[in-house]
Short mmCIF file of C-alpha atoms and ligand atoms in Angstrom, two decimals:
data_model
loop_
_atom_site.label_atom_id
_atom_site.label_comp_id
_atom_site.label_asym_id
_atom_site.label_seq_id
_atom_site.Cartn_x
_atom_site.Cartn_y
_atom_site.Cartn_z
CA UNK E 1 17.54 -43.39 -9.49
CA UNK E 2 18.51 -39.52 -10.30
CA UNK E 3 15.98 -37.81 -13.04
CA UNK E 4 18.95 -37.69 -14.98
CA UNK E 5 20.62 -40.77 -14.89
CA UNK E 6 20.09 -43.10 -17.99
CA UNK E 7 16.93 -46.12 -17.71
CA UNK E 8 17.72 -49.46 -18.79
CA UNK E 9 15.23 -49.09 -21.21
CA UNK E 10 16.57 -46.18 -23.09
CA UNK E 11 20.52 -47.78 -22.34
CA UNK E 12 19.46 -51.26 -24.36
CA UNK E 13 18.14 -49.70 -26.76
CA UNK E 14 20.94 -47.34 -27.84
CA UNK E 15 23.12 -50.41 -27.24
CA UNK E 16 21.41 -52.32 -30.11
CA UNK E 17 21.59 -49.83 -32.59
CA UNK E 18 25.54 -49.56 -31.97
CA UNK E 19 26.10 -53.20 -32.39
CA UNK E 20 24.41 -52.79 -35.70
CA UNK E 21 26.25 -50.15 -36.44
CA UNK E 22 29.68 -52.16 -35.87
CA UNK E 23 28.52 -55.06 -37.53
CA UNK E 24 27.77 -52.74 -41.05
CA UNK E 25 31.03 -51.20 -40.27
CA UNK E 26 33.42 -53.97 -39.96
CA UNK E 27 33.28 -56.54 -42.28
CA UNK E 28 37.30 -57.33 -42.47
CA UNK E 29 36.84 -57.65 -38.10
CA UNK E 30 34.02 -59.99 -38.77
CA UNK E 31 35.66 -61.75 -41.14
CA UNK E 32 39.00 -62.08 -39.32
CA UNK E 33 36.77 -63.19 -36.01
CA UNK E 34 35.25 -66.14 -37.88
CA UNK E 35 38.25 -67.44 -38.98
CA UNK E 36 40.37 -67.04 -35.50
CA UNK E 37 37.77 -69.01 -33.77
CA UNK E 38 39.41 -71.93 -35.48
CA UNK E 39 42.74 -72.25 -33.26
CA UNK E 40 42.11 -69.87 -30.36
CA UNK E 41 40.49 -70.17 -27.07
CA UNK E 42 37.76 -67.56 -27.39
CA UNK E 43 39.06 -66.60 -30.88
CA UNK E 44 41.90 -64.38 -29.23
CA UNK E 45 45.47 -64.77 -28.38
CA UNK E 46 44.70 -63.81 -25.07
CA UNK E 47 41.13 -63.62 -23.76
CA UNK E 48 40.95 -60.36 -21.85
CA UNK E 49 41.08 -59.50 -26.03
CA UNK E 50 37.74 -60.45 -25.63
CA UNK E 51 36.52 -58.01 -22.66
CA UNK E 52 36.00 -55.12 -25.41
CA UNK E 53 32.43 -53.77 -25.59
CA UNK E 54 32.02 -54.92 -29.36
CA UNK E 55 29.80 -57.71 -31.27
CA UNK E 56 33.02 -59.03 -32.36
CA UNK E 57 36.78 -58.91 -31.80
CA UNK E 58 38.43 -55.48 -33.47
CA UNK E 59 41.87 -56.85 -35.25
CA UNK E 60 44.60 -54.17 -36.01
CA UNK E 61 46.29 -53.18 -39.14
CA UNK E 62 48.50 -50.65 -38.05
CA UNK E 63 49.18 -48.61 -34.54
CA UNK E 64 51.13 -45.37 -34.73
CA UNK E 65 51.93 -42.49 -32.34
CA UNK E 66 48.19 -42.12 -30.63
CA UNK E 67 46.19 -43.22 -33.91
CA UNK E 68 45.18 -46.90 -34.50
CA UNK E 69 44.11 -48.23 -37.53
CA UNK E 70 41.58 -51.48 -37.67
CA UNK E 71 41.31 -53.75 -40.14
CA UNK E 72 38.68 -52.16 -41.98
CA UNK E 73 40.84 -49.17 -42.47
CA UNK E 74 39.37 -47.27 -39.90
CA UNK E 75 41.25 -44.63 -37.90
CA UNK E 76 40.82 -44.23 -34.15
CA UNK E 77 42.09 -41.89 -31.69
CA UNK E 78 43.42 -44.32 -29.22
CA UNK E 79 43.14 -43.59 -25.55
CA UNK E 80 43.19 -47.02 -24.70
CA UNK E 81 47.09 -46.98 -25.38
CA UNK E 82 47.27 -51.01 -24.68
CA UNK E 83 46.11 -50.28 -21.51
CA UNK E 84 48.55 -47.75 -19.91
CA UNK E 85 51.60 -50.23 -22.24
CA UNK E 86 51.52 -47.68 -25.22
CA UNK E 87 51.35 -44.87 -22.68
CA UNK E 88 54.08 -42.55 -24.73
CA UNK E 89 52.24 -44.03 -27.87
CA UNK E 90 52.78 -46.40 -30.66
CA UNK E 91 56.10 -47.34 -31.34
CA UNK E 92 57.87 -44.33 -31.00
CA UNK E 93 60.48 -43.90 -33.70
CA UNK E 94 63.59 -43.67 -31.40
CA UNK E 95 62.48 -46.95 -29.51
CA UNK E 96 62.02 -48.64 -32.83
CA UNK E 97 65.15 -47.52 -33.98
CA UNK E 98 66.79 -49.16 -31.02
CA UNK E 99 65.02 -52.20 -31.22
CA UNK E 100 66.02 -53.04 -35.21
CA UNK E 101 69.55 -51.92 -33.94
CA UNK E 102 69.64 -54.31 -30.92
CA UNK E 103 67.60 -57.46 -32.96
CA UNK E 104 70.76 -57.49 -35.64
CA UNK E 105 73.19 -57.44 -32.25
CA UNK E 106 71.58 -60.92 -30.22
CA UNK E 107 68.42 -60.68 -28.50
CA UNK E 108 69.37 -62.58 -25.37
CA UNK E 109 72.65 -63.81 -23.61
CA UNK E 110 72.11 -64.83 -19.85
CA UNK E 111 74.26 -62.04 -19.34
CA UNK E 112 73.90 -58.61 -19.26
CA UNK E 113 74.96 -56.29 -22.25
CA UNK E 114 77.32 -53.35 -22.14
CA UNK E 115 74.55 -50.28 -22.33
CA UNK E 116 73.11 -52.16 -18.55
CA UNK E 117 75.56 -50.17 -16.24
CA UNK E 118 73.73 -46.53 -18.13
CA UNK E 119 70.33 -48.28 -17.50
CA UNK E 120 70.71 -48.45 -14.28
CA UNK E 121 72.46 -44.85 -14.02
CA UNK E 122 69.09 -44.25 -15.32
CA UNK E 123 66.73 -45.77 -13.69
CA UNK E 124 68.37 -44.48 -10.65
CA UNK E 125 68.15 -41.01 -11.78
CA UNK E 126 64.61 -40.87 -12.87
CA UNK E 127 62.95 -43.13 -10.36
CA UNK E 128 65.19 -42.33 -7.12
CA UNK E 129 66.09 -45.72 -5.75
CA UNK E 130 69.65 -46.68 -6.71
CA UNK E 131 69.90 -50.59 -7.11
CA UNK E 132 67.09 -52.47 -9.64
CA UNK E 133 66.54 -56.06 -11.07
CA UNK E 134 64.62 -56.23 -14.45
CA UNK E 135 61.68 -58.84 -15.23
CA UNK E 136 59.24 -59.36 -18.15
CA UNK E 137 56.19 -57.84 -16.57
CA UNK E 138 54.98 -56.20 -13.88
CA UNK E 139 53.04 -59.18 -12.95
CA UNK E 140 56.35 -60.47 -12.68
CA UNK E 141 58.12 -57.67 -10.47
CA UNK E 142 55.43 -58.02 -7.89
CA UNK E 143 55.91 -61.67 -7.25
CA UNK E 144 59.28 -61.38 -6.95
CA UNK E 145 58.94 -58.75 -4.02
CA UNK E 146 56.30 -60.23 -2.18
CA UNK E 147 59.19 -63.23 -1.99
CA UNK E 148 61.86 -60.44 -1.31
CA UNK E 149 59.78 -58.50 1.38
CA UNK E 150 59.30 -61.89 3.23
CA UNK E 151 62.33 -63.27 3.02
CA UNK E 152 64.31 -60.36 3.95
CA UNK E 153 61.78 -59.44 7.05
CA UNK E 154 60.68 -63.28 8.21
CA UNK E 155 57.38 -61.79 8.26
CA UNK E 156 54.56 -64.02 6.65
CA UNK E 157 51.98 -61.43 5.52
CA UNK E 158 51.16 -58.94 3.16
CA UNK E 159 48.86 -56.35 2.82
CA UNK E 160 47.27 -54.93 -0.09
CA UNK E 161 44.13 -52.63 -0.42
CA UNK E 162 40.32 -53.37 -1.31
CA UNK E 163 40.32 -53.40 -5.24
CA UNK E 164 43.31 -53.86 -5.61
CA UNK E 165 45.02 -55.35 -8.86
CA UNK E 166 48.69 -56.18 -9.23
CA UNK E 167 48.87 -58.54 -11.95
CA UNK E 168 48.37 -62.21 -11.76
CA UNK E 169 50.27 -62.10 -8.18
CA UNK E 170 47.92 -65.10 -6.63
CA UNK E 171 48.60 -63.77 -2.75
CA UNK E 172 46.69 -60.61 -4.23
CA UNK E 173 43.54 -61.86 -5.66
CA UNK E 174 41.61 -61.70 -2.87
CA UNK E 175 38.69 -59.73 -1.93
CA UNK E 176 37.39 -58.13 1.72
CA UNK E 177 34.34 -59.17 3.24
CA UNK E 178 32.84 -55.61 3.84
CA UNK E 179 31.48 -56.24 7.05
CA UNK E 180 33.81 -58.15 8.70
CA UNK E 181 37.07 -57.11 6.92
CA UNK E 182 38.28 -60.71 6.65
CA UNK E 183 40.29 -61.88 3.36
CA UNK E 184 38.09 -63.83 0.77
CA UNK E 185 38.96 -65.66 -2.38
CA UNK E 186 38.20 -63.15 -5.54
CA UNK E 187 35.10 -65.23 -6.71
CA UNK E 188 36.18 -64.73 -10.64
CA UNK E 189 39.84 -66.63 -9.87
CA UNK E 190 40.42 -69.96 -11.79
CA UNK E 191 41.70 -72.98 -10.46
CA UNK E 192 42.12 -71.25 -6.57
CA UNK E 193 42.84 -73.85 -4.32
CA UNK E 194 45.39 -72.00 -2.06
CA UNK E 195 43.47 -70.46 0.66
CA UNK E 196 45.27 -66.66 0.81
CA UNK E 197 43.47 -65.30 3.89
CA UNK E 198 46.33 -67.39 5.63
CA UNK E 199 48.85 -64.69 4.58
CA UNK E 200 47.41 -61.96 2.83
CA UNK E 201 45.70 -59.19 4.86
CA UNK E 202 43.41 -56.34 3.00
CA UNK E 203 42.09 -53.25 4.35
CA UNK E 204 39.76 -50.11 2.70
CA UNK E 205 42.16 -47.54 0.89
CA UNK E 206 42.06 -43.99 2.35
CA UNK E 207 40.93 -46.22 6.03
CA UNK E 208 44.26 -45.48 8.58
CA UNK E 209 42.28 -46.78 11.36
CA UNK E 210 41.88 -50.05 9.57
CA UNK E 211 45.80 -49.87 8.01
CA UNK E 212 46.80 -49.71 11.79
CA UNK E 213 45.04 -52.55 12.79
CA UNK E 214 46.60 -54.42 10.06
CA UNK E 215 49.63 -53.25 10.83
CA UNK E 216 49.84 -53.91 14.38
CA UNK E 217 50.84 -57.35 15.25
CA UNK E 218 54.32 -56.91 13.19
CA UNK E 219 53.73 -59.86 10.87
CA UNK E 220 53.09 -57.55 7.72
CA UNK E 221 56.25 -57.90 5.83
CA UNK E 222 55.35 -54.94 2.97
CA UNK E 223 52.05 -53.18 2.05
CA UNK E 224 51.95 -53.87 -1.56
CA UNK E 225 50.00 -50.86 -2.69
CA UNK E 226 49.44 -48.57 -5.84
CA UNK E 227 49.53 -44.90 -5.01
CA UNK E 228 45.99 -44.41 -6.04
CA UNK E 229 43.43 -47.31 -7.44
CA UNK E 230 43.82 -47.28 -10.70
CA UNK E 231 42.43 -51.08 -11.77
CA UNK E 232 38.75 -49.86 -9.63
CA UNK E 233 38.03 -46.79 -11.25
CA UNK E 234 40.14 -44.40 -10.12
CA UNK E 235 40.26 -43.83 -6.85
CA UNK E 236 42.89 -41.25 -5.33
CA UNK E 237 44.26 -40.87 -1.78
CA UNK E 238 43.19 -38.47 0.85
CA UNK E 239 44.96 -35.38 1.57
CA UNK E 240 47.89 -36.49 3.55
CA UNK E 241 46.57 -40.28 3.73
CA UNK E 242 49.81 -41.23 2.16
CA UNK E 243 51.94 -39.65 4.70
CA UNK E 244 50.56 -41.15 7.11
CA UNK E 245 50.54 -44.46 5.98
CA UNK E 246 54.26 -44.41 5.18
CA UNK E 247 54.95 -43.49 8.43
CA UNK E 248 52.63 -45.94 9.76
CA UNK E 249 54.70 -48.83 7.53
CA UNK E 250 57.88 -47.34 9.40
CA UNK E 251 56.50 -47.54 12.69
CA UNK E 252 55.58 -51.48 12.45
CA UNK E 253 58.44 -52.58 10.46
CA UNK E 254 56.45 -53.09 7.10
CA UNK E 255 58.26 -52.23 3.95
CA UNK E 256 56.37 -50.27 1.24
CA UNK E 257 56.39 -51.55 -2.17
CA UNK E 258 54.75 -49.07 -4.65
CA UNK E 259 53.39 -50.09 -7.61
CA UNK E 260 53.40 -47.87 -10.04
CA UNK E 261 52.75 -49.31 -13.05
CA UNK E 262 49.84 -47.33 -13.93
CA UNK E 263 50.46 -44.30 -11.74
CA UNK E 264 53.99 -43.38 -14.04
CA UNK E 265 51.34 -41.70 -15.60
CA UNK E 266 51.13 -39.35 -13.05
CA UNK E 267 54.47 -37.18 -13.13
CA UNK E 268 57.82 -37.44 -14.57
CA UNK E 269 59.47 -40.56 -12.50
CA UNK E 270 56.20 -41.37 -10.98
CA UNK E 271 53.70 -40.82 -8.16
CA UNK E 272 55.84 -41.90 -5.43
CA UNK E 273 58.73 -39.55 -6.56
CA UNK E 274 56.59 -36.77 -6.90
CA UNK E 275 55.04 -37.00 -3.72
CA UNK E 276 58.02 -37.55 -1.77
CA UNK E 277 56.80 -40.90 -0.32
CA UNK E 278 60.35 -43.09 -0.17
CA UNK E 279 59.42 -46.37 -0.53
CA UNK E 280 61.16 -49.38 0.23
CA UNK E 281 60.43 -51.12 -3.12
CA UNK E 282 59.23 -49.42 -6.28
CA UNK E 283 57.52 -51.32 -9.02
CA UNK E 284 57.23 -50.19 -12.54
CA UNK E 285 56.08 -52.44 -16.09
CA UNK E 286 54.12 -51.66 -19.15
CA UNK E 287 55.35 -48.44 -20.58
CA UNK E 288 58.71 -48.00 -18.61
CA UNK E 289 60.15 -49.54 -21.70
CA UNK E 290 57.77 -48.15 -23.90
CA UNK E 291 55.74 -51.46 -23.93
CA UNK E 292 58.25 -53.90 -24.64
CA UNK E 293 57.66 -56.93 -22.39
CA UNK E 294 59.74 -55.11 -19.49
CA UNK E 295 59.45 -54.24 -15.73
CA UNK E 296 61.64 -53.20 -13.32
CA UNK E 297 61.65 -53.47 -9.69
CA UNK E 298 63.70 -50.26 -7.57
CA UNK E 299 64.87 -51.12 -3.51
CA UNK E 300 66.76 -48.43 -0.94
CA UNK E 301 70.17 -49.88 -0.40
CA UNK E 302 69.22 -50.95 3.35
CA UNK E 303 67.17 -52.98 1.60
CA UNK E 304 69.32 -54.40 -0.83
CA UNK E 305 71.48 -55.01 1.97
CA UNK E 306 69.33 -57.56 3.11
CA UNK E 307 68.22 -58.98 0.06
CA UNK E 308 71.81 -59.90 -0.26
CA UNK E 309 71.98 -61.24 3.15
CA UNK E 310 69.16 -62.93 2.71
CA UNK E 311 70.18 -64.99 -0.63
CA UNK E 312 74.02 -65.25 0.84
CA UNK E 313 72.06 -67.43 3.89
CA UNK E 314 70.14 -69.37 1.51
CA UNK E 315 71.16 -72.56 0.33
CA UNK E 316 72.49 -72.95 -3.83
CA UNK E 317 69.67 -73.36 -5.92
CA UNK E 318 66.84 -72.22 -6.89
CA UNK E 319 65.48 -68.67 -5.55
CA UNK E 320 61.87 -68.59 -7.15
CA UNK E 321 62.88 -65.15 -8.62
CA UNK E 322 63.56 -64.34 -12.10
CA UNK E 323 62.73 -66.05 -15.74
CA UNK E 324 65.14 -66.95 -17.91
CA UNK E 325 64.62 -64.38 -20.69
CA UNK E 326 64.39 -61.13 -17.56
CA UNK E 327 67.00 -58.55 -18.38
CA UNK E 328 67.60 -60.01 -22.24
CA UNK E 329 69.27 -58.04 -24.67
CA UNK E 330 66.46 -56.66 -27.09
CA UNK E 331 64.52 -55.47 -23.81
CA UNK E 332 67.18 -53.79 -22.12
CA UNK E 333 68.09 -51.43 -25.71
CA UNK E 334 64.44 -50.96 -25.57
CA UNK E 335 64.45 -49.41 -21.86
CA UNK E 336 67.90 -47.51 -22.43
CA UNK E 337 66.11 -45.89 -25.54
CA UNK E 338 62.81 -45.24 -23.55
CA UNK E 339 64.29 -43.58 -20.39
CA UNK E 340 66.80 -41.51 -23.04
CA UNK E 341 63.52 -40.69 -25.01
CA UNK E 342 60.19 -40.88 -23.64
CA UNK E 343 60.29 -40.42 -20.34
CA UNK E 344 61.41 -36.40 -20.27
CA UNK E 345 59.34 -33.36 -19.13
CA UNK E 346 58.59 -32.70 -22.33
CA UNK E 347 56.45 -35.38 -23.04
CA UNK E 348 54.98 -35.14 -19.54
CA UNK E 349 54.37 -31.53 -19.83
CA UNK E 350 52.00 -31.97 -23.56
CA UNK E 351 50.35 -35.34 -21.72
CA UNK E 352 49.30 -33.17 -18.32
CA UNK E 353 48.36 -30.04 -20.62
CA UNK E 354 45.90 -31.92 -23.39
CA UNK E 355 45.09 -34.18 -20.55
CA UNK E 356 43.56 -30.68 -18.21
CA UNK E 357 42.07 -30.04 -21.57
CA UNK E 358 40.20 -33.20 -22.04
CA UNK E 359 38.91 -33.52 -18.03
CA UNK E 360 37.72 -29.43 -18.18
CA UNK E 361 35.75 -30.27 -21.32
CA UNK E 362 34.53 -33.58 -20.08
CA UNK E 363 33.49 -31.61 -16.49
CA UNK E 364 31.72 -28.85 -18.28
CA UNK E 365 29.98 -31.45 -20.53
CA UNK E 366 28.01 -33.55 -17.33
CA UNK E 367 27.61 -29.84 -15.71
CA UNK E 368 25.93 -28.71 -18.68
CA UNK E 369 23.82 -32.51 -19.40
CA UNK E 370 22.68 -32.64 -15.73
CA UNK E 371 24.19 -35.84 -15.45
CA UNK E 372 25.37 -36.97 -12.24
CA UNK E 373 28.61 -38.21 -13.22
CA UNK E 374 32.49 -36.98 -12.71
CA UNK E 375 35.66 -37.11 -13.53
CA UNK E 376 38.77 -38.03 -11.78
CA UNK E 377 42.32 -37.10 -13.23
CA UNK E 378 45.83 -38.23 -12.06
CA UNK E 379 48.56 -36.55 -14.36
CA UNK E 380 47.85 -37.84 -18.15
CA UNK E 381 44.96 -40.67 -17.07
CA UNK E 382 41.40 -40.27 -15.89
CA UNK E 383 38.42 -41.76 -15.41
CA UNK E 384 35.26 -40.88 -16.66
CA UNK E 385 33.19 -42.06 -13.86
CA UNK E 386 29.26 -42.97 -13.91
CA UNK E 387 28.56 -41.59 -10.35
CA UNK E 388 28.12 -38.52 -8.70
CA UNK E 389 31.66 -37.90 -6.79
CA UNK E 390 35.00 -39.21 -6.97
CA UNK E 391 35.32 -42.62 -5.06
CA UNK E 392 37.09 -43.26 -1.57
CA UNK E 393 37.50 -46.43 -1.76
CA UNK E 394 36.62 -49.73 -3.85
CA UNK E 395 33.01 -50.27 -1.71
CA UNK E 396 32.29 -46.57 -2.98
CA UNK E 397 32.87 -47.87 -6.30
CA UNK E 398 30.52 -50.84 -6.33
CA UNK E 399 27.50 -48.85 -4.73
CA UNK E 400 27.78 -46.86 -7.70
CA UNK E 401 28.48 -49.69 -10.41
CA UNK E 402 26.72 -48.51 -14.00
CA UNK E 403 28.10 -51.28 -16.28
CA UNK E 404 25.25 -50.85 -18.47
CA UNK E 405 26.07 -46.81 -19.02
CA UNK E 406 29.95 -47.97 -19.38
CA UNK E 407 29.54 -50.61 -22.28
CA UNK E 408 27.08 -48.05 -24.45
CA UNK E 409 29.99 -45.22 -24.03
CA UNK E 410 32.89 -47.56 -25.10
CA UNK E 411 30.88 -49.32 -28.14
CA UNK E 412 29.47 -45.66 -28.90
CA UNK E 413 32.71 -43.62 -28.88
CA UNK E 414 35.02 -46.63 -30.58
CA UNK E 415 32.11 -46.74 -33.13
CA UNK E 416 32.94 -43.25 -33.51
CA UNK E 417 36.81 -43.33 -34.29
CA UNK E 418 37.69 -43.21 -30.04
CA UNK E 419 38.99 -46.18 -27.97
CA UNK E 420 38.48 -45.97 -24.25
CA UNK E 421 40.14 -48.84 -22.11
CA UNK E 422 37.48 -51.37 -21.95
CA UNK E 423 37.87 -52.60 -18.59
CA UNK E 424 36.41 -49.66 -17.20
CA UNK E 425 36.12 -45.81 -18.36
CA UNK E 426 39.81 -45.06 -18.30
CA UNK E 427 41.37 -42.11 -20.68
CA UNK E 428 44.78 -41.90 -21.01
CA UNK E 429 46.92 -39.10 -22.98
CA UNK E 430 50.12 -39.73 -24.58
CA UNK E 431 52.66 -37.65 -26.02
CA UNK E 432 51.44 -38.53 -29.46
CA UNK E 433 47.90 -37.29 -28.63
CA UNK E 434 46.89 -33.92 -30.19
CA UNK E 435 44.60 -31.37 -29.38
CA UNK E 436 42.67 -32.56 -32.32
CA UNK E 437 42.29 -36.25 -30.83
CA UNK E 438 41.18 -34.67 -27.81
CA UNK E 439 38.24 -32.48 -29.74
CA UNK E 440 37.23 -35.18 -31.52
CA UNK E 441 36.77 -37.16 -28.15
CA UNK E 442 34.69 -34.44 -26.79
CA UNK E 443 33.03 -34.00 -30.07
CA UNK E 444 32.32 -37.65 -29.83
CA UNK E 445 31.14 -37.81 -26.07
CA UNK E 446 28.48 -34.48 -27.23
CA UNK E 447 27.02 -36.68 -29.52
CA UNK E 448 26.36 -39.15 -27.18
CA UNK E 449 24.92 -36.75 -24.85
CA UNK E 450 22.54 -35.98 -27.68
CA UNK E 451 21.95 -39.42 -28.83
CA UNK E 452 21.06 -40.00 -24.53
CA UNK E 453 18.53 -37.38 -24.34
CA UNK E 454 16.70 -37.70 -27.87
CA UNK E 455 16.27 -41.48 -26.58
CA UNK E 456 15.02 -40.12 -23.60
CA UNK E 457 12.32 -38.10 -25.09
CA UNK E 458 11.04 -40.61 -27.39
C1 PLP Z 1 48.96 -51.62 -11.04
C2 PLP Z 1 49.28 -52.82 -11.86
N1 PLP Z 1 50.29 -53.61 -11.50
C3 PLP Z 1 50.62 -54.70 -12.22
C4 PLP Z 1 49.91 -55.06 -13.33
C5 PLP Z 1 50.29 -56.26 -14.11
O1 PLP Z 1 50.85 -55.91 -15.32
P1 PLP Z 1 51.14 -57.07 -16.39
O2 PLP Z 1 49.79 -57.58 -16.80
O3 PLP Z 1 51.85 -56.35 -17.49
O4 PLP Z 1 51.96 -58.09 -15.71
C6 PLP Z 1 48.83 -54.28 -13.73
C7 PLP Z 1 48.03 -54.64 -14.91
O5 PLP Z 1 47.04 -54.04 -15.25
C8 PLP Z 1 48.51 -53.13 -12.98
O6 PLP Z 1 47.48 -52.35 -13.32
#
């Protein structure tokens, strides 16, 4: 272990004292926990609610632009953003404008209203695939290609990369056995009893040699990839890596489906568009409709082609794609309002400017501490990483696993009035975020710096 990395020791201990410091600071939280045990699992809606670093669950009164208030009154500059969902922050006013306009007008038809034929004019124009469909989440989407890809190519497989994370997209919950490369059941699943290494293939990200192999055999009906990780720390591609991987995907027949739920942080219309990468399917949910439950799934028009070939051949009945409230009313004003509103180079060009800000004060910070940590940026998100480089790939990332460092920052800053994403050190910037939210997170992450070294010496 580096002189300058934290001791277990001196890590507990500065973890106590902040979950002291919660518990004194919280009472209404506290309060609220104890009496949502009662009727939910966990004593959350949903249990991930439960993955923050804190003694108990923090309930909010009130989220706005990039501040959010708990329910001990308590403002925090949130760079959590609902985990990449509030990306262009809290409730924007012209998406909330839209959506008490819509709710008096019918919330959903099984039909599609009269503002869809501009959505998709939109969609088209920002993301650059012309033909979509519309789901609930990006979860969702993903299922629905994986069927797509295979139907239209009678392939069987898929591929996705080491790390990965889709969504709860069963063929992609697998993990790779790091010696032998083989396909093995993610350990943490519930209730697995398909076994996926039948028909889902994974291979190191940023490994061409191993994408090739994958590829070879022509069963691989689509890569299913995000541009960078994003759910594993942060873990960009190579120079050119995604160049030639498309053209690899060409070569063999296998579509590319992009995910890009996260990485719309990136650029205005995405990774993928920004880095000229054409891909066959494109994936976005979570903040397209400023975090509404909407995603949307983008396809070429060869490939819609197909896709209409391929339902035309099928018998009537049931396709195993779609839900019956994908594309409702209330979600689609949402979107129209959010592609009108939020996503413009305007807002992209304040999130990539504070975010620079917030990664060169974060860099000069560790230079300046001796810690042998970094940083790793993509557009408006980053990852504060607890290692000395940025990661290659997901093994890189569990050589250097500090869970220990992680939970102190995220209890220690969020004590402090700053929410990190808890599932691992991710920073994201919204248009709502100011240069003051961003000071106060560096103020914030100096302190803890401090707090570090004084524990240190005693
Ligand atoms: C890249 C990516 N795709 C898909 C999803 C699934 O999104 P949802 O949980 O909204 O279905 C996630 C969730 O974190 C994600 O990170």
């Amino acid at each position: 272990m580096s002189a300058h990395t934290p001791s277990p020791n001196t890590l507990a201990q500065l973890q106590a004292s902040e979950r002291q410091r919660f518990i004194h600071s919280h009472p209404r939280s506290l309060a609220l926990a104890q009496q949502a045990q009662a009727h939910y699992l966990f004593g959350v809606p949903l249990h991930w609610m439960r993955d923050w670093p804190t003694p108990a669950t923090l309930f909010v009164q009130r989220a706005q632009g990039a501040t959010l208030t708990c329910a001990d009154g308590l403002a925090h500059a949130d760079f959590c953003l609902g985990d990449t969902g509030a990306m262009f922050g809290h409730s924007p006013p012209a998406l909330a404008q839209a959506l008490a306009e819509q709710a008096a007008n019918g919330l959903t038809c099984m039909l599609p209203t009269a503002g869809a034929p501009a959505v998709g004019e939109q969609l088209a124009r920002l993301f650059g695939l012309p033909l979509w469909q519309m789901t609930l989440s990006a979860s969702d989407a993903n299922r629905f290609v994986l069927r797509w890809a295979r139907a239209i190519t009678a392939r069987p497989q898929v591929l996705v990369f080491d790390g990965c994370y889709h969504g709860a997209v069963d063929d992609t919950l697998v993990d790779m056995d790091p010696t032998s490369g083989a396909t093995l059941p993610r350990p943490s699943i519930l209730g697995q009893v398909h076994n996926h290494s039948a028909f889902t293939r994974v291979v190191p990200f940023n490994d061409l040699a191993a994408l090739e192999r994958a590829l070879a055999d022509g069963q691989v009906a689509c890569l299913l990839a995000e541009p960078a990780l994003t759910n594993f720390g942060l873990v960009p591609p190579d120079t050119g890596f995604w160049a030639a991987a498309r053209q690899l995907c060409r070569q063999h027949g296998t579509l590319l489906v992009m995910d890009e739920t996260h990485t719309v942080s990136t650029a205005l219309g995405g990774y993928a568009r920004a880095h000229d990468l054409a891909p066959d399917f494109l994936v976005v949910g979570k903040a397209v409709a400023g975090g509404l439950p909407c995603a949307v799934y983008g396809f070429s028009a060869e490939v819609a082609q197909r896709m209409v070939a391929a339902k035309e051949a099928a018998p009537e009945g049931h396709s195993g794609i779609g839900t019956t409230l994908s594309g409702n009313a209330l979600t689609m004003a949402a979107l129209h309002a959010a592609l009108n509103h939020l996503h413009t180079a305007e807002n992209y060009s304040h999130m990539l400017a504070q975010a620079q800000r917030l990664e060169a004060g974060l860099r000069q910070r560790i230079a300046q501490a001796q810690r042998p940590w970094t940083v790793t940026r993509l557009g408006a998100r980053m990852e504060l990483q607890f290692m000395p480089h940025t990661p290659r790939n997901a093994q890189d990332v569990r050589d250097h696993a500090q869970a220990d460092m992680e939970a102190l920052t995220h209890l220690y800053m969020l004590n402090r009035g700053v929410l990190l994403t808890p599932f691992h050190s991710m920073l994201l910037v919204s248009p709502a975020t100011t240069p003051q939210d961003v000071d106060r997170l560096l103020a914030v992450f100096d302190e803890l710096l401090a707090s570090l070294a004084t524990a240190e010496r005693g």
